[in-house]
């Protein structure tokens, strides 16, 4: 299975990061979102990252221009008719994802692999919205995508071995490390990470310690690069809550119940770094 042309759907933080690493690895990339200004914002972020790499001497200006030359902005999903793989990184909502996959199944040629960067939704259910479940697979990148080495590769119930192999090989060409994971709620990364973050929120909620001290314990005591509450702000508290709810519903086990304080912050619109306020406050 030869992969040359890639479409990334969703030009947010994850989608633009995925588009960047694909273009850096030599793939021709279409970056798609609903509105032109969203794609432009994604491309501006990529340009900023590449410029930083040039300044730091990791890349020449010519290489930067070549990478940018491999990226094309589009708001027309019909452009998927020319690609070998689509990597979907739209919002974490099953209705939206199944609609996108049904549409992609109609637009793309038979050989096209349909991958999703979902952080916790069932691949098997997304695949069932298409007539090619054997070509649907999870490709879960970590944030920030250009820096983090891991990609969880999740097989749906019907994913073909040759599709798994193609995605494993592609992941290596992106200079990332693939890890094979079965399709269960939260996969591996978020099944372990999110309950830790949720427990940190409970620790704050119950007044065991302050937010700064909780973060300090995990940074200095466990060598985590960020404390769990800072990390939650960085990921987005709405995303953390959504994943906890997915785990709670998916396993039907109360050990995954989201902390009421997390719910309260999300209801208040305190979603973390992206809204300027979460557990901490941030400059615009
Ligand atoms: N995009 C591109 N590059 C970035 C970046 C971004 N958003 N953020 C940081 N970097 C780069 C910086 O440019 C810097 O590069 P240089 O070495 O060339 O200077 C490098 O990363 C280190 O950055 P900083 O020196 O500014 O800060 P740091 O040392 O604290 O590192 C960090 C930043 C890499 C984000 C680090 O704090 C870290 O690893 N944090 C934990 C991240 C994590 O756990 N991610 C997983 C989140 S969970 C997830 O993604 C799954 C999900 O489904 C929710």
PDB file of C-alpha atoms and ligand atoms in Angstrom, residues 14 49 52 56 58 119 140-144 146-148 190 193-194 225-226 231 234-235 239 243, ligand 1:
ATOM      1  CA  UNK A  14      -3.706  18.424  16.549  1.00  0.00           C
ATOM      2  CA  UNK A  49       7.132  26.192  14.217  1.00  0.00           C
ATOM      3  CA  UNK A  52      11.726  28.366  14.975  1.00  0.00           C
ATOM      4  CA  UNK A  56      17.575  26.956  15.997  1.00  0.00           C
ATOM      5  CA  UNK A  58      17.673  22.332  12.800  1.00  0.00           C
ATOM      6  CA  UNK A 119      -8.406  10.303  21.640  1.00  0.00           C
ATOM      7  CA  UNK A 140      -3.689   8.773  17.923  1.00  0.00           C
ATOM      8  CA  UNK A 141      -0.980  11.446  18.052  1.00  0.00           C
ATOM      9  CA  UNK A 142       0.031  13.234  21.268  1.00  0.00           C
ATOM     10  CA  UNK A 143       0.061  16.985  21.859  1.00  0.00           C
ATOM     11  CA  UNK A 144       2.247  18.853  20.867  1.00  0.00           C
ATOM     12  CA  UNK A 146       5.804  17.945  16.419  1.00  0.00           C
ATOM     13  CA  UNK A 147       7.507  17.114  19.743  1.00  0.00           C
ATOM     14  CA  UNK A 148       5.874  13.951  21.085  1.00  0.00           C
ATOM     15  CA  UNK A 190      -5.952   8.261  28.035  1.00  0.00           C
ATOM     16  CA  UNK A 193      -3.499   9.622  31.930  1.00  0.00           C
ATOM     17  CA  UNK A 194      -7.043  10.925  32.434  1.00  0.00           C
ATOM     18  CA  UNK A 225       7.496  17.555  32.641  1.00  0.00           C
ATOM     19  CA  UNK A 226       4.240  19.287  33.665  1.00  0.00           C
ATOM     20  CA  UNK A 231      -1.297  19.471  31.736  1.00  0.00           C
ATOM     21  CA  UNK A 234      -2.811  22.476  28.209  1.00  0.00           C
ATOM     22  CA  UNK A 235      -5.007  19.626  26.869  1.00  0.00           C
ATOM     23  CA  UNK A 239     -11.415  17.401  26.393  1.00  0.00           C
ATOM     24  CA  UNK A 243     -12.615  11.544  27.854  1.00  0.00           C
TER      25      UNK A 243
HETATM   26  N1  LIG B   1       4.431  22.927  18.977  1.00  0.00           N
HETATM   27  C1  LIG B   1       5.672  22.706  18.520  1.00  0.00           C
HETATM   28  N2  LIG B   1       6.766  22.669  19.324  1.00  0.00           N
HETATM   29  C2  LIG B   1       6.569  22.901  20.630  1.00  0.00           C
HETATM   30  C3  LIG B   1       5.294  23.165  21.170  1.00  0.00           C
HETATM   31  C4  LIG B   1       4.189  23.164  20.287  1.00  0.00           C
HETATM   32  N3  LIG B   1       2.950  23.383  20.713  1.00  0.00           N
HETATM   33  N4  LIG B   1       5.436  23.347  22.512  1.00  0.00           N
HETATM   34  C5  LIG B   1       6.728  23.216  22.785  1.00  0.00           C
HETATM   35  N5  LIG B   1       7.412  22.931  21.667  1.00  0.00           N
HETATM   36  C6  LIG B   1       8.851  22.701  21.529  1.00  0.00           C
HETATM   37  C7  LIG B   1       9.574  23.977  21.830  1.00  0.00           C
HETATM   38  O1  LIG B   1       9.696  24.741  20.661  1.00  0.00           O
HETATM   39  C8  LIG B   1      10.908  23.484  22.340  1.00  0.00           C
HETATM   40  O2  LIG B   1      11.757  23.221  21.237  1.00  0.00           O
HETATM   41  P1  LIG B   1      13.323  23.544  21.339  1.00  0.00           P
HETATM   42  O3  LIG B   1      13.892  22.429  22.117  1.00  0.00           O
HETATM   43  O4  LIG B   1      13.710  23.568  19.936  1.00  0.00           O
HETATM   44  O5  LIG B   1      13.434  24.861  22.027  1.00  0.00           O
HETATM   45  C9  LIG B   1      10.595  22.155  23.012  1.00  0.00           C
HETATM   46  O6  LIG B   1       9.293  21.772  22.544  1.00  0.00           O
HETATM   47  C10 LIG B   1      10.563  22.301  24.513  1.00  0.00           C
HETATM   48  O7  LIG B   1       9.668  23.364  24.815  1.00  0.00           O
HETATM   49  P2  LIG B   1       9.888  24.396  25.998  1.00  0.00           P
HETATM   50  O8  LIG B   1      11.352  24.535  26.265  1.00  0.00           O
HETATM   51  O9  LIG B   1       9.115  25.623  25.686  1.00  0.00           O
HETATM   52  O10 LIG B   1       9.140  23.794  27.244  1.00  0.00           O
HETATM   53  P3  LIG B   1       9.243  22.367  27.903  1.00  0.00           P
HETATM   54  O11 LIG B   1      10.637  21.880  28.015  1.00  0.00           O
HETATM   55  O12 LIG B   1       8.407  22.472  29.121  1.00  0.00           O
HETATM   56  O13 LIG B   1       8.510  21.384  26.881  1.00  0.00           O
HETATM   57  C11 LIG B   1       6.524  20.241  26.409  1.00  0.00           C
HETATM   58  C12 LIG B   1       7.203  21.590  26.499  1.00  0.00           C
HETATM   59  C13 LIG B   1       7.176  19.397  25.319  1.00  0.00           C
HETATM   60  C14 LIG B   1       5.072  20.505  26.045  1.00  0.00           C
HETATM   61  C15 LIG B   1       6.662  19.509  27.787  1.00  0.00           C
HETATM   62  O14 LIG B   1       6.225  20.350  28.815  1.00  0.00           O
HETATM   63  C16 LIG B   1       5.912  18.220  27.863  1.00  0.00           C
HETATM   64  O15 LIG B   1       6.373  17.187  27.408  1.00  0.00           O
HETATM   65  N6  LIG B   1       4.705  18.256  28.481  1.00  0.00           N
HETATM   66  C17 LIG B   1       3.833  17.100  28.585  1.00  0.00           C
HETATM   67  C18 LIG B   1       3.131  16.905  27.263  1.00  0.00           C
HETATM   68  C19 LIG B   1       2.183  15.755  27.310  1.00  0.00           C
HETATM   69  O16 LIG B   1       2.033  15.050  28.291  1.00  0.00           O
HETATM   70  N7  LIG B   1       1.499  15.540  26.194  1.00  0.00           N
HETATM   71  C20 LIG B   1       0.498  14.548  26.097  1.00  0.00           C
HETATM   72  C21 LIG B   1      -0.819  15.205  26.323  1.00  0.00           C
HETATM   73  S1  LIG B   1      -2.102  14.033  26.274  1.00  0.00           S
HETATM   74  C22 LIG B   1      -2.465  13.855  24.668  1.00  0.00           C
HETATM   75  O17 LIG B   1      -2.004  14.520  23.794  1.00  0.00           O
HETATM   76  C23 LIG B   1      -3.448  12.792  24.403  1.00  0.00           C
HETATM   77  C24 LIG B   1      -4.847  13.204  24.355  1.00  0.00           C
HETATM   78  O18 LIG B   1      -5.586  12.578  23.621  1.00  0.00           O
HETATM   79  C25 LIG B   1      -5.445  14.231  25.233  1.00  0.00           C
END
